[in-house]
GROMACS .gro file of N, CA and C in nm:
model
  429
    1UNK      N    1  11.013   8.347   8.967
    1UNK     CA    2  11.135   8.284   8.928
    1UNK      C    3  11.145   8.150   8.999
    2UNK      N    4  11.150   8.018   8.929
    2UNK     CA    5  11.132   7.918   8.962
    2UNK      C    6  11.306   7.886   8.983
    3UNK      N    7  11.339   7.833   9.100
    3UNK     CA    8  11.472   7.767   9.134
    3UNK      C    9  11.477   7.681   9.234
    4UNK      N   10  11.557   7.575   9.230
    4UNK     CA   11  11.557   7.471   9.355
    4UNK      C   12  11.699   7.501   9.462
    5UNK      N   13  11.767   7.624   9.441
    5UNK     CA   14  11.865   7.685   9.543
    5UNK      C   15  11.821   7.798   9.596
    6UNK      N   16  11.833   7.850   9.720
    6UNK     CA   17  11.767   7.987   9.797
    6UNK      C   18  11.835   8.085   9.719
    7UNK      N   19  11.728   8.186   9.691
    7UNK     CA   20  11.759   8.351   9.640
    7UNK      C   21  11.877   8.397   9.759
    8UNK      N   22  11.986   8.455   9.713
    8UNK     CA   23  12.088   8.510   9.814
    8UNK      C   24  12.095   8.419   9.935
    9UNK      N   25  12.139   8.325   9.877
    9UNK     CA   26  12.165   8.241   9.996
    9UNK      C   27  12.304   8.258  10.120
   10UNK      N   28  12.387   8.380  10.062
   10UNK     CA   29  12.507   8.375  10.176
   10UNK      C   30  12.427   8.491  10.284
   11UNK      N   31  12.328   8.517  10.278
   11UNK     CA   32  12.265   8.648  10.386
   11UNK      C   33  12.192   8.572  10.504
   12UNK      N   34  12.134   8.604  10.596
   12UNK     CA   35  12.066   8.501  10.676
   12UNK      C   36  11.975   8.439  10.649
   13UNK      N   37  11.874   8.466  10.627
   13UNK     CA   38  11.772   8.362  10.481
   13UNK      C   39  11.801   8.382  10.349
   14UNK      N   40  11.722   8.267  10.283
   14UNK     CA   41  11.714   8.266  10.149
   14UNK      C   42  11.561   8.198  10.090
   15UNK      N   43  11.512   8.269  10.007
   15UNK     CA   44  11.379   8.254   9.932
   15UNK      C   45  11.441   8.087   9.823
   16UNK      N   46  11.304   8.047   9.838
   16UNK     CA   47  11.316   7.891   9.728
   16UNK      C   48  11.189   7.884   9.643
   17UNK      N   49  11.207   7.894   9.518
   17UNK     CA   50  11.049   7.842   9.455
   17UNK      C   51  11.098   7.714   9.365
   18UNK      N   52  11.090   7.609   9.437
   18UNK     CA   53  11.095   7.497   9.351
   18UNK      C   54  11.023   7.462   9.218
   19UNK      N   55  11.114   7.389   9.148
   19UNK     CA   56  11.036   7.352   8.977
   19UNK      C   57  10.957   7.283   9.085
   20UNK      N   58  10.868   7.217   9.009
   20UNK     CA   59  10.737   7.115   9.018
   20UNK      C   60  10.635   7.219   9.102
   21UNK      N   61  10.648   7.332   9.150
   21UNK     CA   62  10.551   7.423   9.201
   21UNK      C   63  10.528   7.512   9.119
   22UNK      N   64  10.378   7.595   9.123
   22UNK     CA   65  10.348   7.708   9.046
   22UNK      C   66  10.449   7.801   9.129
   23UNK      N   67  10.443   7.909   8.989
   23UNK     CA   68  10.581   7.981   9.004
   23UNK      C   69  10.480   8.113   9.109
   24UNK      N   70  10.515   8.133   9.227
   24UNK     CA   71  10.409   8.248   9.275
   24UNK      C   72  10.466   8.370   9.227
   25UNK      N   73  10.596   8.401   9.199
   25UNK     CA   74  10.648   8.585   9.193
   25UNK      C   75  10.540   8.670   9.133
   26UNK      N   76  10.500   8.633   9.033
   26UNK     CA   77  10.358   8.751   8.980
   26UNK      C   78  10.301   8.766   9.080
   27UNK      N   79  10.248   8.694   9.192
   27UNK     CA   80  10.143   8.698   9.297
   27UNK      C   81  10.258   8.768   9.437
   28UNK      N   82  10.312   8.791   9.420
   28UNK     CA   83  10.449   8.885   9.515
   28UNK      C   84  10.479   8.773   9.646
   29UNK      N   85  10.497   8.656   9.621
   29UNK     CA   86  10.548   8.603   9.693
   29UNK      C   87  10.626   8.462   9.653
   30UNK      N   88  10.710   8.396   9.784
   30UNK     CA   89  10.830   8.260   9.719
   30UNK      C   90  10.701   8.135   9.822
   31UNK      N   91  10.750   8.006   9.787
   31UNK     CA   92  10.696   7.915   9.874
   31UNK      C   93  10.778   7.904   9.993
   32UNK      N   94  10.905   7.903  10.026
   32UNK     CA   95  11.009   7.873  10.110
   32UNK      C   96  11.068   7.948  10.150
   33UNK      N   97  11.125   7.989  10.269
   33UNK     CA   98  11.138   8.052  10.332
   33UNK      C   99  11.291   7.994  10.436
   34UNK      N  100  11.433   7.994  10.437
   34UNK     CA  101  11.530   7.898  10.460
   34UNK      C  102  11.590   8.033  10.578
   35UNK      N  103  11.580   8.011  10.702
   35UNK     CA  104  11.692   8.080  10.760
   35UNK      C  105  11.760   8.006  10.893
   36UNK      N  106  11.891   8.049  10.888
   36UNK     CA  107  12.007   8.030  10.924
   36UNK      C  108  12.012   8.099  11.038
   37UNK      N  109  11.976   7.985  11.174
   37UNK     CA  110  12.011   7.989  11.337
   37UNK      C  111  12.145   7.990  11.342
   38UNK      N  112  12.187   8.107  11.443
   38UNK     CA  113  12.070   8.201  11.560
   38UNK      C  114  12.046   8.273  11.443
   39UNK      N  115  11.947   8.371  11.475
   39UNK     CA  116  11.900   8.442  11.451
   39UNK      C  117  11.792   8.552  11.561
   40UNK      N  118  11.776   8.705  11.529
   40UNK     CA  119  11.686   8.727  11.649
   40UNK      C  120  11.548   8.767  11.567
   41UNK      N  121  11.440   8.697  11.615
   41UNK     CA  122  11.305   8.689  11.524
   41UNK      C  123  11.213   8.812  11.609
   42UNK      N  124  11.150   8.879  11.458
   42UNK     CA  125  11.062   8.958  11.534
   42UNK      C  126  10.939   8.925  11.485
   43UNK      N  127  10.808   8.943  11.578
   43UNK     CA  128  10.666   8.865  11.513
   43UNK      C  129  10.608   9.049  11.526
   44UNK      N  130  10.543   9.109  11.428
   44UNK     CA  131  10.476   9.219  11.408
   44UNK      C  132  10.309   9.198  11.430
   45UNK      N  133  10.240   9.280  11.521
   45UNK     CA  134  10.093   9.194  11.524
   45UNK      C  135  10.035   9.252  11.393
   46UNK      N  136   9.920   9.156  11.375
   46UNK     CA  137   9.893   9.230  11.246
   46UNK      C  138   9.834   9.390  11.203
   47UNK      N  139   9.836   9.455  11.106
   47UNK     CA  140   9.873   9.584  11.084
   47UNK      C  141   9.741   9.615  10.997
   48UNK      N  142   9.694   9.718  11.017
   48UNK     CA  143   9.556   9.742  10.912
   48UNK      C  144   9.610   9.860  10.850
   49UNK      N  145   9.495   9.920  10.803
   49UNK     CA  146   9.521  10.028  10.705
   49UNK      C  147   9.503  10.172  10.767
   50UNK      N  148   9.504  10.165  10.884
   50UNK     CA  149   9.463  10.302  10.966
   50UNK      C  150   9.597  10.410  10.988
   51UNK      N  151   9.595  10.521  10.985
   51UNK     CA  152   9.645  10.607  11.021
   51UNK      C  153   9.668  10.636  11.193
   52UNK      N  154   9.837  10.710  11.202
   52UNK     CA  155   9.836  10.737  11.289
   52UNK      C  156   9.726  10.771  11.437
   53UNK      N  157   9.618  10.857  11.339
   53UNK     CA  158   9.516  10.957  11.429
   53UNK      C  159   9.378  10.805  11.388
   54UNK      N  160   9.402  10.747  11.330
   54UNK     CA  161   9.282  10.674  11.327
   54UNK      C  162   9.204  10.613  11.206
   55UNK      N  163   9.230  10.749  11.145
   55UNK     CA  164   9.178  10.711  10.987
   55UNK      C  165   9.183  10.568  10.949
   56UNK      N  166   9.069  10.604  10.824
   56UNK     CA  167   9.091  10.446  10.800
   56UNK      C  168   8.978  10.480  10.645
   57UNK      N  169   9.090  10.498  10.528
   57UNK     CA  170   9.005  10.507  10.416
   57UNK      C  171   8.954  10.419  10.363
   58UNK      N  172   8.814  10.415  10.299
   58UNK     CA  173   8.707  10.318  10.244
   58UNK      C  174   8.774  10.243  10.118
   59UNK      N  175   8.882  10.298  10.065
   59UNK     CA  176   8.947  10.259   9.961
   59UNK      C  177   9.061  10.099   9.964
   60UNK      N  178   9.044  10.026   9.911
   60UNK     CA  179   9.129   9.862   9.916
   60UNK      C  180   9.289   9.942   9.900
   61UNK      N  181   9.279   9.967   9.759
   61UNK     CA  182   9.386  10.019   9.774
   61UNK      C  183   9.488  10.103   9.872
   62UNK      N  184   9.414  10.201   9.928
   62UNK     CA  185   9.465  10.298  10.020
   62UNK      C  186   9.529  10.217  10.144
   63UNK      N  187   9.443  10.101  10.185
   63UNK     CA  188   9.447  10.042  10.279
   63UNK      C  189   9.554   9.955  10.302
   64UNK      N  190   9.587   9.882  10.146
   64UNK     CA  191   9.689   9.815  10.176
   64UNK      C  192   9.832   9.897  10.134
   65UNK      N  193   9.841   9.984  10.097
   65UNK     CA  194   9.970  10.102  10.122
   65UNK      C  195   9.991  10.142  10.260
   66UNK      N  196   9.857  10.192  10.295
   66UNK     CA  197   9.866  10.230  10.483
   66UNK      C  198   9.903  10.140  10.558
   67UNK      N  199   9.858   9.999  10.528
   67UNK     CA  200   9.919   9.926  10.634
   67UNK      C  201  10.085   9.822  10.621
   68UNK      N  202  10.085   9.900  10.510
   68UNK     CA  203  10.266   9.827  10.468
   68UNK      C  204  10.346   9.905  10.499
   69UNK      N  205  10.272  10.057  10.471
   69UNK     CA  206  10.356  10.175  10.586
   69UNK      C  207  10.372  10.154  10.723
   70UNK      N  208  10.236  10.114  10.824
   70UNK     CA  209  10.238  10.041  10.934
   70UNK      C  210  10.339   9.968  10.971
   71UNK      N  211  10.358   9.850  10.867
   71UNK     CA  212  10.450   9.734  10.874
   71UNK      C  213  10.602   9.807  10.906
   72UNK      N  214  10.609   9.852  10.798
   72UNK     CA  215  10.781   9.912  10.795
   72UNK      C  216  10.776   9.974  10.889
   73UNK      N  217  10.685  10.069  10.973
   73UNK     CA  218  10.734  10.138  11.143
   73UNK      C  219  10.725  10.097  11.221
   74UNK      N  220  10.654   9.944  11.216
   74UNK     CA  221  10.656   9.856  11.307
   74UNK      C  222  10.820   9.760  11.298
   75UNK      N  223  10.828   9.749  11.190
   75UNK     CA  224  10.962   9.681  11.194
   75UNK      C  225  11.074   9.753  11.207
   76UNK      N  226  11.100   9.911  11.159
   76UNK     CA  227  11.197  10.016  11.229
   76UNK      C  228  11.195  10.015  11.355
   77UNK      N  229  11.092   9.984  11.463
   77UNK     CA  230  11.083  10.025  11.569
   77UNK      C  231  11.183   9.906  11.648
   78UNK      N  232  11.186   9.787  11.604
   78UNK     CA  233  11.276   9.679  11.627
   78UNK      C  234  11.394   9.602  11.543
   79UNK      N  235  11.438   9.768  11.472
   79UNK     CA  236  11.573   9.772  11.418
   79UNK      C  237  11.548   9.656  11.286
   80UNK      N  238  11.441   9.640  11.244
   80UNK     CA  239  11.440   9.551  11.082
   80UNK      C  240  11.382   9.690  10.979
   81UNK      N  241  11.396   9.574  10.839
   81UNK     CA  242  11.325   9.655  10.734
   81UNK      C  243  11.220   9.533  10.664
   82UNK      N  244  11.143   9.560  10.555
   82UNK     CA  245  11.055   9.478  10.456
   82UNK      C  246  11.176   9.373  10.463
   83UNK      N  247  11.332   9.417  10.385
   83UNK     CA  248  11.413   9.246  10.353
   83UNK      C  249  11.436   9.202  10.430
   84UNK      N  250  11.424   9.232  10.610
   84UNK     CA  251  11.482   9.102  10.720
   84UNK      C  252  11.315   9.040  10.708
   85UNK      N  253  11.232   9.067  10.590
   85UNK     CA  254  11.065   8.970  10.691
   85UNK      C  255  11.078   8.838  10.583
   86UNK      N  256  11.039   8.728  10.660
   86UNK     CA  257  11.045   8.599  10.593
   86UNK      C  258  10.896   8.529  10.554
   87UNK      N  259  10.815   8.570  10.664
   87UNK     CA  260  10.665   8.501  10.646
   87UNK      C  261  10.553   8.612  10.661
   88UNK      N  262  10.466   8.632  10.547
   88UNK     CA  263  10.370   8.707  10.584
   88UNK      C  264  10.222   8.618  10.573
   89UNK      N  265  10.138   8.723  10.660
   89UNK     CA  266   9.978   8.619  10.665
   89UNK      C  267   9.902   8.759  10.654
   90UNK      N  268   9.848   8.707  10.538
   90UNK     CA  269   9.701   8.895  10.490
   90UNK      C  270   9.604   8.836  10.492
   91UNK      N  271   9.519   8.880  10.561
   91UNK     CA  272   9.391   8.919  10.581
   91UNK      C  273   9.301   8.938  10.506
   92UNK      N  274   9.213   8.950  10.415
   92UNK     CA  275   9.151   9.019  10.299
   92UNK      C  276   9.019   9.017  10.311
   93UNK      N  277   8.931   9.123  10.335
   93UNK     CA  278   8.742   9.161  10.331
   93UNK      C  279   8.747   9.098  10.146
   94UNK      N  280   8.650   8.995  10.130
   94UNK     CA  281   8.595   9.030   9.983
   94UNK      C  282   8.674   9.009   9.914
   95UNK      N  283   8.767   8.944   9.927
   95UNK     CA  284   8.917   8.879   9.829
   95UNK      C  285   8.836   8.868   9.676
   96UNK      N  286   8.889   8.940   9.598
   96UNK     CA  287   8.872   8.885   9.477
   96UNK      C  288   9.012   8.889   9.382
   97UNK      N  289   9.002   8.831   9.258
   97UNK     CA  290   9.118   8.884   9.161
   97UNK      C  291   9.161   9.031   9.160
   98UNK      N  292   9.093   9.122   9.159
   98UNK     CA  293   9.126   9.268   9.157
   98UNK      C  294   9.187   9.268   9.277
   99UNK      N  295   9.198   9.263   9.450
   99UNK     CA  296   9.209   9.281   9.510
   99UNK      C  297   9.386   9.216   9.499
  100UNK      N  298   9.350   9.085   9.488
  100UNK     CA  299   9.536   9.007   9.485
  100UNK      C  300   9.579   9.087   9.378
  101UNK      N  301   9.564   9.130   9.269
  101UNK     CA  302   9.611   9.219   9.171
  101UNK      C  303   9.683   9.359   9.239
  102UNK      N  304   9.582   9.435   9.340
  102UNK     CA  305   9.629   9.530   9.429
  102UNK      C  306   9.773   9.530   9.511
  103UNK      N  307   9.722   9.401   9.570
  103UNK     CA  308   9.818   9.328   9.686
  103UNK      C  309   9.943   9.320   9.654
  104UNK      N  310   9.927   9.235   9.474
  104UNK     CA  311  10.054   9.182   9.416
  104UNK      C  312  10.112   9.297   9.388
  105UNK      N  313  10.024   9.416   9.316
  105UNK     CA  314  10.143   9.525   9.288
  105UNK      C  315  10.195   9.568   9.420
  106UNK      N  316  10.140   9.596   9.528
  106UNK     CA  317  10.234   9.674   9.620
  106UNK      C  318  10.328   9.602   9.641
  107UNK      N  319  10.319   9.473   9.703
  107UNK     CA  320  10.426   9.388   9.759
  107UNK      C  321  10.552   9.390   9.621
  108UNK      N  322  10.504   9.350   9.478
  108UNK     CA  323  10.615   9.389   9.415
  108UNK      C  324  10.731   9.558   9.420
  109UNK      N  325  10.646   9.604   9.467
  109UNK     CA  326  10.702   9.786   9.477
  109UNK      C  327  10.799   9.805   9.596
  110UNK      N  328  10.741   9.676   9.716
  110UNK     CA  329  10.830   9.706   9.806
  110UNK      C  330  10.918   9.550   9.866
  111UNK      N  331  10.920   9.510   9.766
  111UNK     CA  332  11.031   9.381   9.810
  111UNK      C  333  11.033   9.374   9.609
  112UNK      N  334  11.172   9.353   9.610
  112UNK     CA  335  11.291   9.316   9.471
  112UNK      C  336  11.220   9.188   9.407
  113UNK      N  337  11.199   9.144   9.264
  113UNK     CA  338  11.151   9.002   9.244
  113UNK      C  339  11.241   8.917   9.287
  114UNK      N  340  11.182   8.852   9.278
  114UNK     CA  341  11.274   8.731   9.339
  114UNK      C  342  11.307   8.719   9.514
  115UNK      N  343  11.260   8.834   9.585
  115UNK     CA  344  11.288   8.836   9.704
  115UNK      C  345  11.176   8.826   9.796
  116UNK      N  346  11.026   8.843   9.754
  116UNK     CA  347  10.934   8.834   9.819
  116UNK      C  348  10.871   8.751   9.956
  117UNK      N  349  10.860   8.809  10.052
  117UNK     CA  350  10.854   8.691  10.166
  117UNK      C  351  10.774   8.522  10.098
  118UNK      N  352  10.770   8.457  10.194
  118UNK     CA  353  10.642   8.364  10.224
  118UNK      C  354  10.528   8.433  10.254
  119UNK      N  355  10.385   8.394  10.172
  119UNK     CA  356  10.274   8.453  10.189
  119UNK      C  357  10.185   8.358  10.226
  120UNK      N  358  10.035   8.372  10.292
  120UNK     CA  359   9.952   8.293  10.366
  120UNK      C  360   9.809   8.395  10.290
  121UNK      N  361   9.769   8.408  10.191
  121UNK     CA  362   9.692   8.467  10.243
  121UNK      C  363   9.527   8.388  10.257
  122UNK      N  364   9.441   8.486  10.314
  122UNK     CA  365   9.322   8.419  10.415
  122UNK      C  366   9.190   8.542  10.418
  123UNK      N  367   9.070   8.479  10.287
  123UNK     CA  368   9.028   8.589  10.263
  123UNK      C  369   8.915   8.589  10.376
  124UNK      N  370   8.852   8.692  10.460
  124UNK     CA  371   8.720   8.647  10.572
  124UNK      C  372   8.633   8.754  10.538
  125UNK      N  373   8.559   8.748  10.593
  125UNK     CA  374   8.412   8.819  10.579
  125UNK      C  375   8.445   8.945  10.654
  126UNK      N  376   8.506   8.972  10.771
  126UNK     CA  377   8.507   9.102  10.848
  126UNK      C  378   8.655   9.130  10.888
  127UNK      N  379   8.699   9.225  10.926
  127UNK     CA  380   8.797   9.259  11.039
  127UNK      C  381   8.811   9.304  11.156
  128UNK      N  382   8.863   9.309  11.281
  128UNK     CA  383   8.817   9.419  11.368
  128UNK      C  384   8.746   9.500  11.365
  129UNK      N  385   8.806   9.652  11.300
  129UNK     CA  386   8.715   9.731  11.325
  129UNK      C  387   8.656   9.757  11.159
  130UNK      N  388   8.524   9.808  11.174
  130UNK     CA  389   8.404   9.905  11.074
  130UNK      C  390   8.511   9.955  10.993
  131UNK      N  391   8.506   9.831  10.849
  131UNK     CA  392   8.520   9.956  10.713
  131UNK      C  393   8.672   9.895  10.696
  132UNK      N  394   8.694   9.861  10.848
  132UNK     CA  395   8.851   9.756  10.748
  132UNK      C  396   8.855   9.676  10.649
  133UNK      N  397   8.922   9.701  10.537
  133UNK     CA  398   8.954   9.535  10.465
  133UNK      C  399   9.067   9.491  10.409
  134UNK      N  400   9.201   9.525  10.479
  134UNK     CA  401   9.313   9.443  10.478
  134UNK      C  402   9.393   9.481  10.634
  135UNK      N  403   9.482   9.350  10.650
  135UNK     CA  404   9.516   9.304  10.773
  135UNK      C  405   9.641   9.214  10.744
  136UNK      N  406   9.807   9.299  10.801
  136UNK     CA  407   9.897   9.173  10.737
  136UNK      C  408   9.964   9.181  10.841
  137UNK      N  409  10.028   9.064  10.919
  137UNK     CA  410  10.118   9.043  10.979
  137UNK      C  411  10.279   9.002  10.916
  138UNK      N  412  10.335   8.968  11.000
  138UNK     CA  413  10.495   8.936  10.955
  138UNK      C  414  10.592   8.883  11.086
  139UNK      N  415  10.665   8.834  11.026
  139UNK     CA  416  10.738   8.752  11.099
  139UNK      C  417  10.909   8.778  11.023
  140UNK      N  418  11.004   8.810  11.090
  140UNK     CA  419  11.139   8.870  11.039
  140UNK      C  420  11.208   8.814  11.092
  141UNK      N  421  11.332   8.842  11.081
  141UNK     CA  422  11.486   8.758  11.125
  141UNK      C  423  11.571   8.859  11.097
  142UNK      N  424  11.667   8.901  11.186
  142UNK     CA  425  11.833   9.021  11.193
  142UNK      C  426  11.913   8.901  11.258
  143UNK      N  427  12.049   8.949  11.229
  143UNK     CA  428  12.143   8.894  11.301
  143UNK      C  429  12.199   8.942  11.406
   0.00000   0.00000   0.00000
């Protein structure tokens, strides 16, 4: 959804996808990102696809569900949810179209259109550990 005023702009941020830019929402994210000091910011380190005990399935898909689950108990743990996050940066083994296709559906499943953070993403050859291949951080704002 292309607009030159922030999505819900009376809340502490607001999302912007200006005309004269490609419209990103199919790709689950806004270009702009507007929030309203003070604010208390939380930075999440980045999050893979592993399970509590370790796991870590061979599957793209699996991986990026597991680690958005990650995300959200990382951000419960410091009193946010998915809608206080403003900027995300993913990681991606082997980025291809199928893969942002993956990406795009989850992130649509768990942020509203039109509400999708800021996205960065950054496809590399490896991750930490053997057999990873997605990696997302975040960056949030509460009042």
């Amino acid at each position: 959804m292309l607009t030159d005023a922030p999505v819900a702009p009376a809340g502490l941020f607001g999302f912007i996808n200006p005309s004269g830019l490609y419209d990103p929402t199919a790709n689950g994210y806004s270009h702009v990102a507007v929030i309203r000091l003070p604010a208390r910011v939380i930075h999440i380190a980045g999050q893979g696809g592993e399970t509590a005990d370790g796991a870590l399935s061979p599957r793209f898909e699996a991986q990026v569900a597991q680690a958005l689950d990650n995300l959200s108990l990382a951000l419960a743990s410091a009193g946010a949810t998915l809608a206080d996050v403003a900027k995300l940066t993913v990681l991606v083994v082997d980025h291809d179209q199928d893969r942002l296709g993956i990406l795009s559906d989850q992130i649509g499943r768990r942020w509203p259109l039109g509400r999708a953070p800021t996205c960065t993403l950054i496809p590399v050859p490896r991750l930490a550990l053997e057999g990873m291949l997605f990696e997302i951080e975040a960056t949030a704002y509460t009042g």
